[in-house]
Amino acid sequence: MDRRHFFKQAATAGVGAAAATALAAPAVAQESPRISWRLTSSFPKSLDIIFNAANQIADSVKNATDGKFTIQTFGAGEIVPPLQAADAVANGTVEMAHTCSYYYIGQDPAFALGTAIPFGLNARMTNAWFANGGNDLINEFLAPRKLYALPAGNSGTQMGGWFRKEINTVEDLKGLKMRIAGLAGQVMQKVGITPQQIAAGDVYAALEKGTIDATEFVGPYDDQKLGFVKVAKYYYYPAWWEGGPAMHAFFNLEKFKGLPKSYQQILTDACAAANMSMLANYDAHNATALKKLVAEGAVLKPFSREIMDVCFKAAMETYADLSAKSPAFKKIYDSQQAFKKDAYLWAQIAEYSYDTYMMTQQRAGTL
């Protein structure tokens, strides 16, 4: 090959490579566009385990996309009131939110089933149900409302709340004003309590002023941060209304569908990681916080069997009424009930028997 022919071939190859690069670059850019979203949380930044789930999602997405997809997180009330977070997503004010679906039961009681209902699923069962068709049912319900949701946190079974006076019988509940969210408020009404739905940041002041007589929130770790022991010393368990309350990342449906498939998957994986992390963090920190609360004067007491039984009966009556009125509620509720039967069978054989034995060893001081 002479020199003239060699340089001609090389020049031709160079032009071809440049052309290929020019064609490829726009395709890559199109697959990984620069996108900036805003996320509004229903929770104050002071509740670090819950709020940091939103930060964890944002960080995971940013890192996985080399900074091309960013999500700016905002605490409760910084953009919209905390109990309007999902509405802000649906109307396009923000692209996503981190919230509890049961805050929106005023629109349809079926919203409660995305978080927790009294005497419902525990945390492990909730996640198992979500992964085996449950979250598909939630999204089927949400789609006409321009929403899409992915599980993004669970606190585990919560505490039964703080009361300014001792609660020994059902009669002691009558006439109390209590901050309580979701369908539990409707159940509590049946036993004489007046439910109040108040955002986290306003609960302490309401309890201190006597605007309310009792409050539930999450569990020891958050309750200690909020200082409830200073204004109501009786601390009851368990929260029969929240055996495994889930939080979701809510997305504007059109915005989520408009993302590249790779970004959709990255968001899905980020939410799954946050979902697992939140429960692990509460399990890690609640016991220590509970000890501190008792040292600070909290009087730890269980709800009586009488109270539990009366409230269970009231809950079943509530679900029968709601199933008759809301087809969406009935469809999702029936799915949870069917799932629960086998889930509790397995839990009794495996988890309960193991945990019961290990607790006897703990009490014996052998652990």
mmCIF file of C-alpha atoms in Angstrom:
data_model
loop_
_atom_site.group_PDB
_atom_site.id
_atom_site.type_symbol
_atom_site.label_atom_id
_atom_site.label_comp_id
_atom_site.label_asym_id
_atom_site.label_seq_id
_atom_site.Cartn_x
_atom_site.Cartn_y
_atom_site.Cartn_z
ATOM 1 C CA MET A 1 0.000 0.000 0.000
ATOM 2 C CA ASP A 2 1.502 3.361 -0.965
ATOM 3 C CA ARG A 3 1.486 6.326 1.380
ATOM 4 C CA ARG A 4 -1.147 8.249 -0.592
ATOM 5 C CA HIS A 5 -3.605 5.331 -0.425
ATOM 6 C CA PHE A 6 -2.935 4.789 3.304
ATOM 7 C CA PHE A 7 -3.709 8.399 4.295
ATOM 8 C CA LYS A 8 -6.846 8.407 2.155
ATOM 9 C CA GLN A 9 -8.145 5.316 3.983
ATOM 10 C CA ALA A 10 -7.269 6.756 7.366
ATOM 11 C CA ALA A 11 -9.070 10.010 6.583
ATOM 12 C CA THR A 12 -12.165 8.103 5.455
ATOM 13 C CA ALA A 13 -12.145 6.022 8.642
ATOM 14 C CA GLY A 14 -11.817 9.170 10.750
ATOM 15 C CA VAL A 15 -14.815 10.760 9.094
ATOM 16 C CA GLY A 16 -16.813 7.560 9.692
ATOM 17 C CA ALA A 17 -15.877 7.431 13.376
ATOM 18 C CA ALA A 18 -16.771 11.083 13.830
ATOM 19 C CA ALA A 19 -20.115 10.510 12.172
ATOM 20 C CA ALA A 20 -20.804 7.517 14.394
ATOM 21 C CA THR A 21 -19.973 9.582 17.489
ATOM 22 C CA ALA A 22 -22.244 12.387 16.338
ATOM 23 C CA LEU A 23 -25.072 9.922 15.877
ATOM 24 C CA ALA A 24 -24.464 8.148 19.185
ATOM 25 C CA ALA A 25 -24.162 11.223 21.403
ATOM 26 C CA PRO A 26 -27.734 12.448 20.979
ATOM 27 C CA ALA A 27 -29.013 8.915 21.643
ATOM 28 C CA VAL A 28 -27.103 8.683 24.917
ATOM 29 C CA ALA A 29 -28.232 12.164 25.926
ATOM 30 C CA GLN A 30 -31.802 11.225 25.177
ATOM 31 C CA GLU A 31 -31.552 8.084 27.330
ATOM 32 C CA SER A 32 -30.033 9.995 30.272
ATOM 33 C CA PRO A 33 -31.538 13.489 30.212
ATOM 34 C CA ARG A 34 -30.975 16.092 32.906
ATOM 35 C CA ILE A 35 -34.070 16.187 35.098
ATOM 36 C CA SER A 36 -34.761 18.150 38.274
ATOM 37 C CA TRP A 37 -37.700 17.277 40.532
ATOM 38 C CA ARG A 38 -39.065 18.518 43.838
ATOM 39 C CA LEU A 39 -40.283 16.261 46.655
ATOM 40 C CA THR A 40 -42.528 17.521 49.447
ATOM 41 C CA SER A 41 -42.646 15.492 52.652
ATOM 42 C CA SER A 42 -45.493 15.211 55.120
ATOM 43 C CA PHE A 43 -42.928 15.003 57.909
ATOM 44 C CA PRO A 44 -40.747 17.608 59.633
ATOM 45 C CA LYS A 45 -36.990 17.346 59.222
ATOM 46 C CA SER A 46 -36.619 16.831 62.978
ATOM 47 C CA LEU A 47 -38.043 13.314 62.576
ATOM 48 C CA ASP A 48 -34.824 12.174 61.020
ATOM 49 C CA ILE A 49 -35.597 8.501 60.336
ATOM 50 C CA ILE A 50 -38.828 9.254 58.483
ATOM 51 C CA PHE A 51 -37.673 12.403 56.731
ATOM 52 C CA ASN A 52 -34.329 10.920 55.769
ATOM 53 C CA ALA A 53 -36.107 8.289 53.712
ATOM 54 C CA ALA A 54 -36.802 11.103 51.236
ATOM 55 C CA ASN A 55 -33.170 12.204 51.362
ATOM 56 C CA GLN A 56 -32.020 8.630 50.849
ATOM 57 C CA ILE A 57 -34.181 8.308 47.737
ATOM 58 C CA ALA A 58 -32.837 11.585 46.374
ATOM 59 C CA ASP A 59 -29.208 10.636 47.060
ATOM 60 C CA SER A 60 -29.592 7.182 45.514
ATOM 61 C CA VAL A 61 -31.133 8.603 42.348
ATOM 62 C CA LYS A 62 -28.477 11.299 42.019
ATOM 63 C CA ASN A 63 -25.616 8.848 42.502
ATOM 64 C CA ALA A 64 -27.053 6.233 40.140
ATOM 65 C CA THR A 65 -27.501 8.798 37.354
ATOM 66 C CA ASP A 66 -24.180 10.607 37.842
ATOM 67 C CA GLY A 67 -26.075 13.695 38.919
ATOM 68 C CA LYS A 68 -28.304 13.885 35.860
ATOM 69 C CA PHE A 69 -31.517 13.201 37.782
ATOM 70 C CA THR A 70 -31.793 15.293 40.946
ATOM 71 C CA ILE A 71 -34.576 15.499 43.518
ATOM 72 C CA GLN A 72 -34.742 18.413 45.955
ATOM 73 C CA THR A 73 -36.451 17.477 49.232
ATOM 74 C CA PHE A 74 -38.624 19.811 51.294
ATOM 75 C CA GLY A 75 -39.920 19.327 54.827
ATOM 76 C CA ALA A 76 -43.524 19.492 55.939
ATOM 77 C CA GLY A 77 -45.055 22.893 55.267
ATOM 78 C CA GLU A 78 -42.167 24.302 53.232
ATOM 79 C CA ILE A 79 -44.139 24.047 49.971
ATOM 80 C CA VAL A 80 -47.610 22.839 50.978
ATOM 81 C CA PRO A 81 -49.248 21.828 54.287
ATOM 82 C CA PRO A 82 -48.125 18.336 55.355
ATOM 83 C CA LEU A 83 -51.525 16.703 54.905
ATOM 84 C CA GLN A 84 -51.836 18.029 51.339
ATOM 85 C CA ALA A 85 -48.637 16.488 49.975
ATOM 86 C CA ALA A 86 -50.343 13.946 47.693
ATOM 87 C CA ASP A 87 -52.729 16.603 46.386
ATOM 88 C CA ALA A 88 -49.738 18.752 45.413
ATOM 89 C CA VAL A 89 -48.384 15.821 43.406
ATOM 90 C CA ALA A 90 -51.682 15.131 41.684
ATOM 91 C CA ASN A 91 -52.141 18.754 40.593
ATOM 92 C CA GLY A 92 -48.536 19.098 39.414
ATOM 93 C CA THR A 93 -47.287 21.560 42.053
ATOM 94 C CA VAL A 94 -44.463 19.076 42.737
ATOM 95 C CA GLU A 95 -43.431 15.878 40.997
ATOM 96 C CA MET A 96 -43.404 13.649 44.075
ATOM 97 C CA ALA A 97 -44.099 13.409 47.790
ATOM 98 C CA HIS A 98 -43.184 11.232 50.754
ATOM 99 C CA THR A 99 -46.321 10.686 52.771
ATOM 100 C CA CYS A 100 -48.845 8.263 54.272
ATOM 101 C CA SER A 101 -51.803 7.435 52.076
ATOM 102 C CA TYR A 102 -54.189 7.275 55.022
ATOM 103 C CA TYR A 103 -53.925 11.045 55.419
ATOM 104 C CA TYR A 104 -56.318 11.289 52.459
ATOM 105 C CA ILE A 105 -59.205 9.090 53.620
ATOM 106 C CA GLY A 106 -61.472 12.131 53.339
ATOM 107 C CA GLN A 107 -61.348 11.546 49.583
ATOM 108 C CA ASP A 108 -61.963 7.783 49.798
ATOM 109 C CA PRO A 109 -61.542 5.353 52.713
ATOM 110 C CA ALA A 110 -59.537 3.048 50.423
ATOM 111 C CA PHE A 111 -56.564 5.387 50.914
ATOM 112 C CA ALA A 112 -56.185 3.940 54.428
ATOM 113 C CA LEU A 113 -55.276 0.516 53.091
ATOM 114 C CA GLY A 114 -52.060 1.839 51.588
ATOM 115 C CA THR A 115 -50.748 2.674 55.075
ATOM 116 C CA ALA A 116 -52.479 0.706 57.834
ATOM 117 C CA ILE A 117 -55.891 -0.079 59.258
ATOM 118 C CA PRO A 118 -56.796 -1.134 62.794
ATOM 119 C CA PHE A 119 -55.997 -4.799 63.421
ATOM 120 C CA GLY A 120 -54.455 -5.050 59.960
ATOM 121 C CA LEU A 121 -51.139 -6.393 58.702
ATOM 122 C CA ASN A 122 -47.838 -6.082 60.527
ATOM 123 C CA ALA A 123 -44.770 -4.645 58.779
ATOM 124 C CA ARG A 124 -43.459 -7.877 57.278
ATOM 125 C CA MET A 125 -46.908 -8.881 56.091
ATOM 126 C CA THR A 126 -47.481 -5.421 54.623
ATOM 127 C CA ASN A 127 -44.290 -5.629 52.577
ATOM 128 C CA ALA A 128 -45.099 -9.190 51.520
ATOM 129 C CA TRP A 129 -48.594 -8.169 50.429
ATOM 130 C CA PHE A 130 -47.244 -5.162 48.505
ATOM 131 C CA ALA A 131 -44.748 -7.394 46.692
ATOM 132 C CA ASN A 132 -47.383 -9.969 45.791
ATOM 133 C CA GLY A 133 -49.992 -7.827 44.090
ATOM 134 C CA GLY A 134 -51.033 -5.503 46.890
ATOM 135 C CA ASN A 135 -49.219 -2.424 45.641
ATOM 136 C CA ASP A 136 -50.629 -3.068 42.155
ATOM 137 C CA LEU A 137 -54.103 -2.777 43.685
ATOM 138 C CA ILE A 138 -53.079 0.469 45.383
ATOM 139 C CA ASN A 139 -51.858 1.890 42.071
ATOM 140 C CA GLU A 140 -54.981 0.739 40.260
ATOM 141 C CA PHE A 141 -56.929 2.802 42.793
ATOM 142 C CA LEU A 142 -54.568 5.792 42.494
ATOM 143 C CA ALA A 143 -54.344 5.969 38.692
ATOM 144 C CA PRO A 144 -57.620 7.904 38.139
ATOM 145 C CA ARG A 145 -56.284 10.402 40.673
ATOM 146 C CA LYS A 146 -53.143 10.972 38.555
ATOM 147 C CA LEU A 147 -50.939 9.294 41.151
ATOM 148 C CA TYR A 148 -48.479 6.408 41.240
ATOM 149 C CA ALA A 149 -46.942 5.095 44.471
ATOM 150 C CA LEU A 150 -44.027 2.954 45.597
ATOM 151 C CA PRO A 151 -43.505 1.707 49.175
ATOM 152 C CA ALA A 152 -40.865 3.895 50.812
ATOM 153 C CA GLY A 153 -40.799 3.152 54.524
ATOM 154 C CA ASN A 154 -42.417 1.345 57.423
ATOM 155 C CA SER A 155 -42.135 2.091 61.136
ATOM 156 C CA GLY A 156 -43.126 -1.359 62.384
ATOM 157 C CA THR A 157 -45.814 -1.767 65.037
ATOM 158 C CA GLN A 158 -46.270 1.547 66.776
ATOM 159 C CA MET A 159 -47.056 2.554 70.339
ATOM 160 C CA GLY A 160 -50.594 3.145 71.536
ATOM 161 C CA GLY A 161 -49.915 6.731 72.401
ATOM 162 C CA TRP A 162 -49.688 9.239 75.220
ATOM 163 C CA PHE A 163 -52.593 9.954 77.578
ATOM 164 C CA ARG A 164 -52.890 12.634 80.205
ATOM 165 C CA LYS A 165 -54.843 10.278 82.442
ATOM 166 C CA GLU A 166 -54.760 6.557 83.104
ATOM 167 C CA ILE A 167 -56.920 4.384 80.839
ATOM 168 C CA ASN A 168 -58.163 1.235 82.547
ATOM 169 C CA THR A 169 -61.556 0.597 80.951
ATOM 170 C CA VAL A 170 -63.513 1.526 77.844
ATOM 171 C CA GLU A 171 -65.384 4.066 79.967
ATOM 172 C CA ASP A 172 -62.119 5.943 80.504
ATOM 173 C CA LEU A 173 -61.897 6.575 76.749
ATOM 174 C CA LYS A 174 -65.244 8.293 76.468
ATOM 175 C CA GLY A 175 -65.116 12.021 75.929
ATOM 176 C CA LEU A 176 -61.374 12.167 75.203
ATOM 177 C CA LYS A 177 -60.056 14.271 72.345
ATOM 178 C CA MET A 178 -57.232 12.358 70.667
ATOM 179 C CA ARG A 179 -54.906 13.081 67.770
ATOM 180 C CA ILE A 180 -55.150 9.926 65.693
ATOM 181 C CA ALA A 181 -54.818 9.385 61.950
ATOM 182 C CA GLY A 182 -56.478 7.152 59.400
ATOM 183 C CA LEU A 183 -59.487 4.900 59.934
ATOM 184 C CA ALA A 184 -58.509 4.463 63.578
ATOM 185 C CA GLY A 185 -60.248 7.777 64.198
ATOM 186 C CA GLN A 186 -63.538 6.370 62.918
ATOM 187 C CA VAL A 187 -63.122 3.272 65.079
ATOM 188 C CA MET A 188 -62.280 5.407 68.115
ATOM 189 C CA GLN A 189 -65.443 7.414 67.574
ATOM 190 C CA LYS A 190 -67.434 4.226 68.102
ATOM 191 C CA VAL A 191 -65.941 3.859 71.592
ATOM 192 C CA GLY A 192 -66.474 7.492 72.576
ATOM 193 C CA ILE A 193 -63.276 9.295 71.549
ATOM 194 C CA THR A 194 -63.341 12.475 69.451
ATOM 195 C CA PRO A 195 -60.552 12.048 66.873
ATOM 196 C CA GLN A 196 -58.374 14.945 65.751
ATOM 197 C CA GLN A 197 -56.089 14.842 62.698
ATOM 198 C CA ILE A 198 -53.159 17.146 63.454
ATOM 199 C CA ALA A 199 -49.807 17.368 61.686
ATOM 200 C CA ALA A 200 -46.741 16.191 63.621
ATOM 201 C CA GLY A 201 -45.330 19.644 64.259
ATOM 202 C CA ASP A 202 -48.520 20.869 65.965
ATOM 203 C CA VAL A 203 -49.216 17.930 68.270
ATOM 204 C CA TYR A 204 -47.069 18.916 71.265
ATOM 205 C CA ALA A 205 -48.637 22.363 71.559
ATOM 206 C CA ALA A 206 -52.152 20.926 71.321
ATOM 207 C CA LEU A 207 -51.402 18.411 74.048
ATOM 208 C CA GLU A 208 -49.698 20.992 76.267
ATOM 209 C CA LYS A 209 -52.612 23.433 75.979
ATOM 210 C CA GLY A 210 -55.214 20.745 76.598
ATOM 211 C CA THR A 211 -56.727 21.130 73.144
ATOM 212 C CA ILE A 212 -56.354 17.358 72.994
ATOM 213 C CA ASP A 213 -56.192 14.800 75.821
ATOM 214 C CA ALA A 214 -54.116 12.166 74.077
ATOM 215 C CA THR A 215 -52.029 11.555 71.002
ATOM 216 C CA GLU A 216 -50.498 8.715 69.085
ATOM 217 C CA PHE A 217 -47.629 9.255 66.721
ATOM 218 C CA VAL A 218 -45.049 6.606 65.900
ATOM 219 C CA GLY A 219 -42.905 5.050 68.590
ATOM 220 C CA PRO A 220 -40.287 5.760 71.262
ATOM 221 C CA TYR A 221 -37.555 7.175 69.004
ATOM 222 C CA ASP A 222 -39.777 9.853 67.462
ATOM 223 C CA ASP A 223 -41.914 10.364 70.551
ATOM 224 C CA GLN A 224 -38.847 11.227 72.611
ATOM 225 C CA LYS A 225 -37.781 13.821 70.044
ATOM 226 C CA LEU A 226 -41.243 15.375 70.162
ATOM 227 C CA GLY A 227 -41.175 15.566 73.968
ATOM 228 C CA PHE A 228 -44.609 14.107 74.653
ATOM 229 C CA VAL A 229 -43.516 12.680 78.010
ATOM 230 C CA LYS A 230 -43.378 16.241 79.357
ATOM 231 C CA VAL A 231 -47.101 16.808 78.839
ATOM 232 C CA ALA A 232 -48.687 13.346 79.079
ATOM 233 C CA LYS A 233 -47.015 10.618 81.132
ATOM 234 C CA TYR A 234 -49.137 7.515 80.461
ATOM 235 C CA TYR A 235 -47.626 5.627 77.517
ATOM 236 C CA TYR A 236 -49.758 2.790 76.164
ATOM 237 C CA TYR A 237 -49.087 -0.141 73.850
ATOM 238 C CA PRO A 238 -49.658 -1.534 71.308
ATOM 239 C CA ALA A 239 -51.079 0.677 68.567
ATOM 240 C CA TRP A 240 -53.657 -1.857 67.441
ATOM 241 C CA TRP A 241 -54.503 0.606 64.691
ATOM 242 C CA GLU A 242 -51.006 0.535 63.173
ATOM 243 C CA GLY A 243 -49.462 -2.915 63.163
ATOM 244 C CA GLY A 244 -47.172 -2.097 60.255
ATOM 245 C CA PRO A 245 -47.854 1.362 58.810
ATOM 246 C CA ALA A 246 -46.305 2.006 55.415
ATOM 247 C CA MET A 247 -45.156 5.238 53.872
ATOM 248 C CA HIS A 248 -45.115 5.724 50.101
ATOM 249 C CA ALA A 249 -43.327 7.838 47.588
ATOM 250 C CA PHE A 250 -46.162 9.346 45.571
ATOM 251 C CA PHE A 251 -45.415 10.389 41.977
ATOM 252 C CA ASN A 252 -47.359 12.406 39.482
ATOM 253 C CA LEU A 253 -48.413 9.561 37.185
ATOM 254 C CA GLU A 254 -47.749 11.427 33.948
ATOM 255 C CA LYS A 255 -44.329 12.597 35.135
ATOM 256 C CA PHE A 256 -43.324 9.092 36.219
ATOM 257 C CA LYS A 257 -44.438 7.551 32.929
ATOM 258 C CA GLY A 258 -42.491 10.229 31.072
ATOM 259 C CA LEU A 259 -39.187 9.190 32.635
ATOM 260 C CA PRO A 260 -36.747 6.979 30.724
ATOM 261 C CA LYS A 261 -37.162 3.332 31.718
ATOM 262 C CA SER A 262 -33.739 3.392 33.348
ATOM 263 C CA TYR A 263 -34.779 6.305 35.577
ATOM 264 C CA GLN A 264 -38.025 4.565 36.508
ATOM 265 C CA GLN A 265 -36.034 1.528 37.609
ATOM 266 C CA ILE A 266 -33.557 3.640 39.550
ATOM 267 C CA LEU A 267 -36.430 5.358 41.389
ATOM 268 C CA THR A 268 -38.056 1.997 42.110
ATOM 269 C CA ASP A 269 -34.826 0.583 43.525
ATOM 270 C CA ALA A 270 -34.180 3.743 45.567
ATOM 271 C CA CYS A 271 -37.631 3.522 47.165
ATOM 272 C CA ALA A 272 -37.147 -0.173 47.941
ATOM 273 C CA ALA A 273 -33.863 0.579 49.703
ATOM 274 C CA ALA A 274 -35.476 3.398 51.724
ATOM 275 C CA ASN A 275 -38.349 1.096 52.609
ATOM 276 C CA MET A 276 -36.000 -1.476 54.125
ATOM 277 C CA SER A 277 -33.751 1.107 55.765
ATOM 278 C CA MET A 278 -36.517 2.883 57.672
ATOM 279 C CA LEU A 279 -37.787 -0.276 59.361
ATOM 280 C CA ALA A 280 -34.245 -1.360 60.220
ATOM 281 C CA ASN A 281 -33.492 2.025 61.791
ATOM 282 C CA TYR A 282 -36.618 2.020 63.934
ATOM 283 C CA ASP A 283 -35.895 -1.530 65.082
ATOM 284 C CA ALA A 284 -32.370 -0.437 65.977
ATOM 285 C CA HIS A 285 -33.280 2.699 67.953
ATOM 286 C CA ASN A 286 -36.725 2.226 69.531
ATOM 287 C CA ALA A 287 -35.638 0.041 72.449
ATOM 288 C CA THR A 288 -32.976 2.485 73.619
ATOM 289 C CA ALA A 289 -35.403 5.395 73.307
ATOM 290 C CA LEU A 290 -38.055 3.495 75.269
ATOM 291 C CA LYS A 291 -35.638 3.024 78.185
ATOM 292 C CA LYS A 292 -34.863 6.736 78.144
ATOM 293 C CA LEU A 293 -38.566 7.666 78.145
ATOM 294 C CA VAL A 294 -39.236 5.477 81.185
ATOM 295 C CA ALA A 295 -36.276 7.107 82.931
ATOM 296 C CA GLU A 296 -37.810 10.493 82.113
ATOM 297 C CA GLY A 297 -41.091 9.561 83.808
ATOM 298 C CA ALA A 298 -43.168 7.730 81.206
ATOM 299 C CA VAL A 299 -45.561 5.218 82.787
ATOM 300 C CA LEU A 300 -45.592 2.251 80.425
ATOM 301 C CA LYS A 301 -48.910 0.374 80.327
ATOM 302 C CA PRO A 302 -50.670 -2.111 78.029
ATOM 303 C CA PHE A 303 -54.197 -1.587 76.794
ATOM 304 C CA SER A 304 -56.499 -3.977 78.631
ATOM 305 C CA ARG A 305 -57.973 -7.010 76.858
ATOM 306 C CA GLU A 306 -61.397 -5.424 77.324
ATOM 307 C CA ILE A 307 -60.338 -2.313 75.424
ATOM 308 C CA MET A 308 -58.694 -4.372 72.679
ATOM 309 C CA ASP A 309 -61.776 -6.583 72.243
ATOM 310 C CA VAL A 310 -64.235 -3.685 72.148
ATOM 311 C CA CYS A 311 -62.086 -1.824 69.624
ATOM 312 C CA PHE A 312 -61.687 -4.947 67.480
ATOM 313 C CA LYS A 313 -65.469 -5.330 67.300
ATOM 314 C CA ALA A 314 -65.828 -1.644 66.393
ATOM 315 C CA ALA A 315 -63.208 -2.024 63.657
ATOM 316 C CA MET A 316 -64.976 -4.985 62.072
ATOM 317 C CA GLU A 317 -68.255 -3.035 62.049
ATOM 318 C CA THR A 318 -66.466 -0.096 60.419
ATOM 319 C CA TYR A 319 -65.021 -2.284 57.644
ATOM 320 C CA ALA A 320 -68.399 -3.832 56.911
ATOM 321 C CA ASP A 321 -69.910 -0.354 56.532
ATOM 322 C CA LEU A 322 -67.074 0.918 54.348
ATOM 323 C CA SER A 323 -67.092 -2.172 52.135
ATOM 324 C CA ALA A 324 -70.765 -1.572 51.458
ATOM 325 C CA LYS A 325 -70.116 2.054 50.466
ATOM 326 C CA SER A 326 -66.760 1.940 48.656
ATOM 327 C CA PRO A 327 -66.081 -0.723 45.991
ATOM 328 C CA ALA A 328 -62.410 0.288 45.998
ATOM 329 C CA PHE A 329 -62.152 -0.219 49.742
ATOM 330 C CA LYS A 330 -63.845 -3.618 49.552
ATOM 331 C CA LYS A 331 -61.559 -4.854 46.759
ATOM 332 C CA ILE A 332 -58.327 -3.921 48.530
ATOM 333 C CA TYR A 333 -59.567 -4.867 52.007
ATOM 334 C CA ASP A 334 -60.682 -8.319 50.842
ATOM 335 C CA SER A 335 -57.251 -8.865 49.314
ATOM 336 C CA GLN A 336 -55.552 -8.002 52.610
ATOM 337 C CA GLN A 337 -57.884 -10.218 54.609
ATOM 338 C CA ALA A 338 -57.260 -13.211 52.355
ATOM 339 C CA PHE A 339 -53.516 -12.632 52.544
ATOM 340 C CA LYS A 340 -53.593 -12.256 56.323
ATOM 341 C CA LYS A 341 -55.014 -15.738 57.007
ATOM 342 C CA ASP A 342 -52.074 -17.688 55.612
ATOM 343 C CA ALA A 343 -49.577 -15.052 56.732
ATOM 344 C CA TYR A 344 -50.596 -15.448 60.371
ATOM 345 C CA LEU A 345 -50.560 -19.232 60.048
ATOM 346 C CA TRP A 346 -46.926 -19.109 58.960
ATOM 347 C CA ALA A 347 -46.028 -16.441 61.526
ATOM 348 C CA GLN A 348 -47.472 -18.579 64.337
ATOM 349 C CA ILE A 349 -45.534 -21.671 63.258
ATOM 350 C CA ALA A 350 -42.231 -19.943 62.600
ATOM 351 C CA GLU A 351 -41.757 -16.376 63.880
ATOM 352 C CA TYR A 352 -43.959 -16.449 66.973
ATOM 353 C CA SER A 353 -42.638 -19.728 68.338
ATOM 354 C CA TYR A 354 -39.023 -18.703 67.770
ATOM 355 C CA ASP A 355 -39.446 -15.202 69.231
ATOM 356 C CA THR A 356 -41.355 -16.527 72.247
ATOM 357 C CA TYR A 357 -38.563 -18.960 73.088
ATOM 358 C CA MET A 358 -35.871 -16.315 72.664
ATOM 359 C CA MET A 359 -37.750 -13.925 74.928
ATOM 360 C CA THR A 360 -37.804 -16.555 77.688
ATOM 361 C CA GLN A 361 -34.018 -16.771 77.384
ATOM 362 C CA GLN A 362 -33.759 -12.973 77.552
ATOM 363 C CA ARG A 363 -35.856 -12.878 80.727
ATOM 364 C CA ALA A 364 -33.682 -15.624 82.188
ATOM 365 C CA GLY A 365 -30.625 -13.471 81.544
ATOM 366 C CA THR A 366 -28.936 -16.023 79.276
ATOM 367 C CA LEU A 367 -28.683 -13.718 76.242
#
